[in-house]
mmCIF file of C-alpha atoms in Angstrom:
data_model
loop_
_atom_site.group_PDB
_atom_site.id
_atom_site.type_symbol
_atom_site.label_atom_id
_atom_site.label_comp_id
_atom_site.label_asym_id
_atom_site.label_seq_id
_atom_site.Cartn_x
_atom_site.Cartn_y
_atom_site.Cartn_z
ATOM 1 C CA MET D 1276 -10.831 -0.833 4.707
ATOM 2 C CA SER D 1277 -11.045 2.582 6.266
ATOM 3 C CA ILE D 1278 -8.678 5.517 5.879
ATOM 4 C CA LYS D 1279 -7.591 7.629 8.828
ATOM 5 C CA PRO D 1280 -5.599 10.856 8.340
ATOM 6 C CA LEU D 1281 -2.557 11.150 10.607
ATOM 7 C CA HIS D 1282 -1.940 14.929 10.366
ATOM 8 C CA PRO D 1283 1.859 14.846 10.687
ATOM 9 C CA LYS D 1284 3.889 18.038 10.525
ATOM 10 C CA GLU D 1285 4.360 18.256 6.788
ATOM 11 C CA PRO D 1286 7.843 19.324 5.700
ATOM 12 C CA VAL D 1287 8.185 21.882 2.943
ATOM 13 C CA ALA D 1288 9.155 19.767 -0.027
ATOM 14 C CA LYS D 1289 10.443 21.222 -3.274
ATOM 15 C CA CYS D 1290 10.142 17.758 -4.839
ATOM 16 C CA ALA D 1291 7.546 15.193 -3.830
ATOM 17 C CA VAL D 1292 6.988 11.550 -4.652
ATOM 18 C CA PHE D 1293 3.403 10.286 -4.693
ATOM 19 C CA THR D 1294 2.638 6.593 -5.073
ATOM 20 C CA SER D 1295 -1.087 6.940 -4.362
ATOM 21 C CA ALA D 1296 -3.795 9.461 -5.134
ATOM 22 C CA GLN D 1297 -4.940 9.082 -1.528
ATOM 23 C CA ALA D 1298 -1.690 10.644 -0.300
ATOM 24 C CA VAL D 1299 -2.093 13.639 -2.599
ATOM 25 C CA GLY D 1300 -5.393 14.504 -0.936
ATOM 26 C CA PHE D 1301 -3.718 14.753 2.463
ATOM 27 C CA THR D 1302 -0.944 17.163 1.388
ATOM 28 C CA SER D 1303 -0.987 20.913 1.188
ATOM 29 C CA ARG D 1304 -1.348 22.535 -2.226
ATOM 30 C CA GLY D 1305 1.590 22.042 -4.530
ATOM 31 C CA ASP D 1306 1.983 25.665 -5.629
ATOM 32 C CA GLU D 1307 3.803 24.451 -8.758
ATOM 33 C CA ARG D 1308 6.343 22.411 -6.794
ATOM 34 C CA SER D 1309 7.641 19.306 -8.581
ATOM 35 C CA ALA D 1310 6.111 15.859 -8.184
ATOM 36 C CA PHE D 1311 7.004 12.384 -9.408
ATOM 37 C CA CYS D 1312 4.026 10.035 -9.445
ATOM 38 C CA VAL D 1313 3.047 6.401 -9.801
ATOM 39 C CA GLY D 1314 -0.104 6.001 -11.876
ATOM 40 C CA GLN D 1315 -2.146 8.374 -13.986
ATOM 41 C CA LYS D 1316 -4.822 8.730 -11.294
ATOM 42 C CA THR D 1317 -2.150 9.860 -8.836
ATOM 43 C CA ALA D 1318 -0.661 12.284 -11.368
ATOM 44 C CA SER D 1319 -4.092 13.766 -12.129
ATOM 45 C CA ALA D 1320 -4.784 14.225 -8.411
ATOM 46 C CA ALA D 1321 -1.393 15.907 -7.949
ATOM 47 C CA GLN D 1322 -2.016 18.288 -10.853
ATOM 48 C CA ALA D 1323 -5.459 19.135 -9.469
ATOM 49 C CA ARG D 1324 -3.808 20.132 -6.163
ATOM 50 C CA GLY D 1325 -1.293 22.394 -7.890
ATOM 51 C CA TRP D 1326 1.723 20.083 -8.166
ATOM 52 C CA ARG D 1327 3.790 20.211 -11.360
ATOM 53 C CA VAL D 1328 4.076 16.563 -12.373
ATOM 54 C CA ILE D 1329 7.496 15.895 -13.879
ATOM 55 C CA TYR D 1330 7.127 12.168 -14.498
ATOM 56 C CA THR D 1331 4.420 9.512 -14.182
ATOM 57 C CA ALA D 1332 5.481 5.868 -13.863
ATOM 58 C CA HIS D 1333 3.343 2.727 -14.091
ATOM 59 C CA THR D 1334 4.939 1.129 -11.018
ATOM 60 C CA ALA D 1335 7.087 2.046 -8.028
ATOM 61 C CA ASP D 1336 9.938 0.067 -9.604
ATOM 62 C CA ASP D 1337 9.655 2.129 -12.799
ATOM 63 C CA LEU D 1338 9.711 5.352 -10.778
ATOM 64 C CA VAL D 1339 12.798 4.326 -8.805
ATOM 65 C CA ALA D 1340 14.586 3.347 -12.035
ATOM 66 C CA PHE D 1341 13.674 6.690 -13.639
ATOM 67 C CA LEU D 1342 14.861 8.736 -10.657
ATOM 68 C CA LYS D 1343 18.157 6.843 -10.531
ATOM 69 C CA THR D 1344 18.902 8.034 -14.063
ATOM 70 C CA HIS D 1345 17.248 11.468 -13.768
ATOM 71 C CA THR D 1346 18.347 12.530 -10.298
ATOM 72 C CA PRO D 1347 16.508 15.600 -9.012
ATOM 73 C CA GLN D 1348 18.569 18.477 -7.618
ATOM 74 C CA ASN D 1349 16.521 18.669 -4.411
ATOM 75 C CA PRO D 1350 15.918 16.032 -1.743
ATOM 76 C CA LEU D 1351 12.634 14.168 -2.153
ATOM 77 C CA VAL D 1352 9.753 13.600 0.229
ATOM 78 C CA HIS D 1353 7.666 10.481 -0.376
ATOM 79 C CA PHE D 1354 4.169 11.316 0.827
ATOM 80 C CA ALA D 1355 2.269 8.074 1.339
ATOM 81 C CA GLY D 1356 0.370 5.952 3.809
ATOM 82 C CA VAL D 1357 1.777 3.970 6.711
ATOM 83 C CA HIS D 1358 1.668 0.819 4.587
ATOM 84 C CA THR D 1359 3.619 1.152 1.356
ATOM 85 C CA ARG D 1360 5.018 -1.268 -1.132
ATOM 86 C CA GLY D 1361 8.278 -1.016 -2.985
ATOM 87 C CA ASP D 1362 10.380 0.689 -0.284
ATOM 88 C CA VAL D 1363 10.603 3.758 -2.523
ATOM 89 C CA ALA D 1364 12.187 6.151 -0.004
ATOM 90 C CA GLN D 1365 14.628 3.542 1.269
ATOM 91 C CA ARG D 1366 15.713 2.463 -2.227
ATOM 92 C CA LEU D 1367 16.159 6.020 -3.473
ATOM 93 C CA THR D 1368 18.162 7.002 -0.390
ATOM 94 C CA ALA D 1369 20.359 3.909 -0.820
ATOM 95 C CA ALA D 1370 20.942 5.029 -4.427
ATOM 96 C CA GLY D 1371 22.226 8.408 -3.217
ATOM 97 C CA ILE D 1372 18.970 10.342 -3.655
ATOM 98 C CA PRO D 1373 17.965 11.593 -0.186
ATOM 99 C CA THR D 1374 14.294 10.708 0.252
ATOM 100 C CA ARG D 1375 12.184 10.988 3.371
ATOM 101 C CA HIS D 1376 8.968 8.969 3.848
ATOM 102 C CA ILE D 1377 6.113 10.876 5.489
ATOM 103 C CA ALA D 1378 3.038 8.818 6.421
ATOM 104 C CA LEU D 1379 -0.034 11.001 5.931
ATOM 105 C CA TYR D 1380 -2.708 8.346 6.532
ATOM 106 C CA ASP D 1381 -3.283 4.832 7.776
ATOM 107 C CA GLN D 1382 -5.475 2.140 6.262
ATOM 108 C CA THR D 1383 -7.291 -0.128 8.695
ATOM 109 C CA LEU D 1384 -8.330 -3.517 7.365
ATOM 110 C CA HIS D 1385 -11.738 -4.873 8.369
ATOM 111 C CA ASP D 1386 -13.136 -8.383 8.538
ATOM 112 C CA LEU D 1387 -15.329 -9.616 5.705
ATOM 113 C CA ASN D 1388 -18.932 -8.685 6.454
ATOM 114 C CA ILE D 1389 -21.744 -11.234 6.690
ATOM 115 C CA GLN D 1390 -22.932 -10.588 3.115
ATOM 116 C CA ALA D 1391 -19.458 -11.314 1.739
ATOM 117 C CA ARG D 1392 -19.166 -14.476 3.846
ATOM 118 C CA ILE D 1393 -22.543 -15.722 2.550
ATOM 119 C CA VAL D 1394 -21.486 -15.153 -1.071
ATOM 120 C CA LEU D 1395 -18.107 -16.822 -0.500
ATOM 121 C CA ASP D 1396 -19.717 -19.834 1.174
ATOM 122 C CA ARG D 1397 -21.856 -20.685 -1.867
ATOM 123 C CA GLU D 1398 -20.650 -22.905 -4.670
ATOM 124 C CA THR D 1399 -21.212 -20.171 -7.243
ATOM 125 C CA PRO D 1400 -18.032 -18.712 -8.808
ATOM 126 C CA VAL D 1401 -16.957 -15.320 -7.462
ATOM 127 C CA VAL D 1402 -14.725 -12.734 -9.142
ATOM 128 C CA VAL D 1403 -12.482 -11.017 -6.586
ATOM 129 C CA PRO D 1404 -10.445 -7.935 -7.590
ATOM 130 C CA LEU D 1405 -7.460 -7.389 -5.284
ATOM 131 C CA PHE D 1406 -5.391 -4.203 -5.365
ATOM 132 C CA SER D 1407 -2.460 -4.740 -2.985
ATOM 133 C CA PRO D 1408 -0.391 -7.546 -1.455
ATOM 134 C CA ARG D 1409 -1.619 -6.479 1.988
ATOM 135 C CA THR D 1410 -5.311 -6.731 1.071
ATOM 136 C CA ALA D 1411 -4.648 -9.988 -0.793
ATOM 137 C CA ARG D 1412 -3.105 -11.550 2.330
ATOM 138 C CA HIS D 1413 -5.979 -10.214 4.442
ATOM 139 C CA PHE D 1414 -8.603 -11.621 2.066
ATOM 140 C CA ASP D 1415 -6.742 -14.928 1.965
ATOM 141 C CA ALA D 1416 -6.788 -15.169 5.769
ATOM 142 C CA GLN D 1417 -10.466 -14.132 6.022
ATOM 143 C CA ASN D 1418 -11.909 -16.375 3.327
ATOM 144 C CA HIS D 1419 -12.960 -19.843 4.464
ATOM 145 C CA GLY D 1420 -15.750 -20.299 1.939
ATOM 146 C CA LYS D 1421 -16.147 -22.908 -0.752
ATOM 147 C CA ALA D 1422 -16.909 -20.647 -3.719
ATOM 148 C CA PRO D 1423 -14.616 -21.101 -6.717
ATOM 149 C CA LEU D 1424 -12.603 -17.876 -6.751
ATOM 150 C CA HIS D 1425 -11.449 -16.069 -9.866
ATOM 151 C CA ILE D 1426 -8.898 -13.580 -8.597
ATOM 152 C CA ILE D 1427 -7.981 -10.494 -10.579
ATOM 153 C CA ALA D 1428 -4.695 -9.152 -9.172
ATOM 154 C CA LEU D 1429 -3.531 -5.615 -9.897
ATOM 155 C CA SER D 1430 0.075 -6.820 -10.153
ATOM 156 C CA ALA D 1431 2.256 -9.907 -9.897
ATOM 157 C CA ALA D 1432 3.130 -8.893 -6.324
ATOM 158 C CA VAL D 1433 -0.566 -9.041 -5.419
ATOM 159 C CA ALA D 1434 -0.937 -12.483 -7.001
ATOM 160 C CA GLU D 1435 2.160 -13.761 -5.188
ATOM 161 C CA ALA D 1436 0.663 -12.750 -1.826
ATOM 162 C CA LEU D 1437 -2.170 -15.264 -2.218
ATOM 163 C CA ASN D 1438 -2.433 -18.882 -1.161
ATOM 164 C CA HIS D 1439 -3.067 -20.204 -4.675
ATOM 165 C CA THR D 1440 -4.822 -23.365 -3.478
ATOM 166 C CA ILE D 1441 -8.018 -21.427 -2.787
ATOM 167 C CA CYS D 1442 -8.197 -19.946 -6.305
ATOM 168 C CA THR D 1443 -9.763 -21.431 -9.400
ATOM 169 C CA SER D 1444 -7.930 -18.866 -11.508
ATOM 170 C CA ILE D 1445 -5.688 -15.855 -11.070
ATOM 171 C CA SER D 1446 -5.334 -13.146 -13.690
ATOM 172 C CA VAL D 1447 -2.823 -10.318 -13.417
ATOM 173 C CA CYS D 1448 -3.580 -6.931 -14.952
ATOM 174 C CA ALA D 1449 -1.337 -6.020 -17.879
ATOM 175 C CA LEU D 1450 -0.961 -2.539 -16.379
ATOM 176 C CA PRO D 1451 -1.441 -1.785 -12.675
ATOM 177 C CA THR D 1452 -4.298 0.643 -13.278
ATOM 178 C CA ARG D 1453 -7.924 0.864 -12.218
ATOM 179 C CA GLN D 1454 -8.913 0.895 -15.907
ATOM 180 C CA ASP D 1455 -7.134 -2.378 -16.582
ATOM 181 C CA MET D 1456 -8.650 -3.891 -13.429
ATOM 182 C CA VAL D 1457 -12.154 -3.005 -14.644
ATOM 183 C CA LYS D 1458 -11.324 -4.449 -18.078
ATOM 184 C CA GLN D 1459 -10.046 -7.716 -16.557
ATOM 185 C CA VAL D 1460 -13.064 -8.072 -14.251
ATOM 186 C CA LYS D 1461 -15.473 -7.513 -17.163
ATOM 187 C CA LYS D 1462 -13.554 -10.027 -19.278
ATOM 188 C CA ARG D 1463 -13.704 -12.666 -16.510
ATOM 189 C CA VAL D 1464 -17.412 -12.098 -15.814
ATOM 190 C CA LEU D 1465 -18.180 -12.319 -19.534
ATOM 191 C CA SER D 1466 -16.225 -15.563 -19.918
ATOM 192 C CA MET D 1467 -18.030 -17.052 -16.900
ATOM 193 C CA THR D 1468 -21.412 -15.939 -18.244
ATOM 194 C CA LEU D 1469 -20.835 -17.297 -21.747
ATOM 195 C CA GLY D 1470 -19.201 -20.460 -20.483
#
């Protein structure tokens, strides 16, 4: 996957919503403006760029639920990529919290390279970490190998995007974080190594 900045005209937002650390990097400095974030990595990136993080949720659903009960006084701007999950801006607006989605970047999916195809065509088990429903569907469509796949999905939504017939096992991270993904991958590799 490659990331391409879109350089839209960025509105002045008193309150921002960030659902990815990637989006934070494409915004102007926060200058102590308020931000609501999904994930600790996103919150840390926002703080590093001068945003005052008011709340950090584990998931987009958690963030929407929080904002419905703690409605900000100012309209929100959801800075994100072209491809988002959770319809955050739409759901908040429908709940009476005006929220505008601004796409700051696009993610282009690429075909599996030859090295990946060779590994996937062997009969040796392969651990595959997948971080989004979109990349899960893309991997599913690209993989025609015979390797037994042990999928580690960042969330239930990622797992649901797969064609389960190609998987030997699917594990879902307890928390949708990079740290939990690393923990789950290590656990799976260790169990495969020890038998």
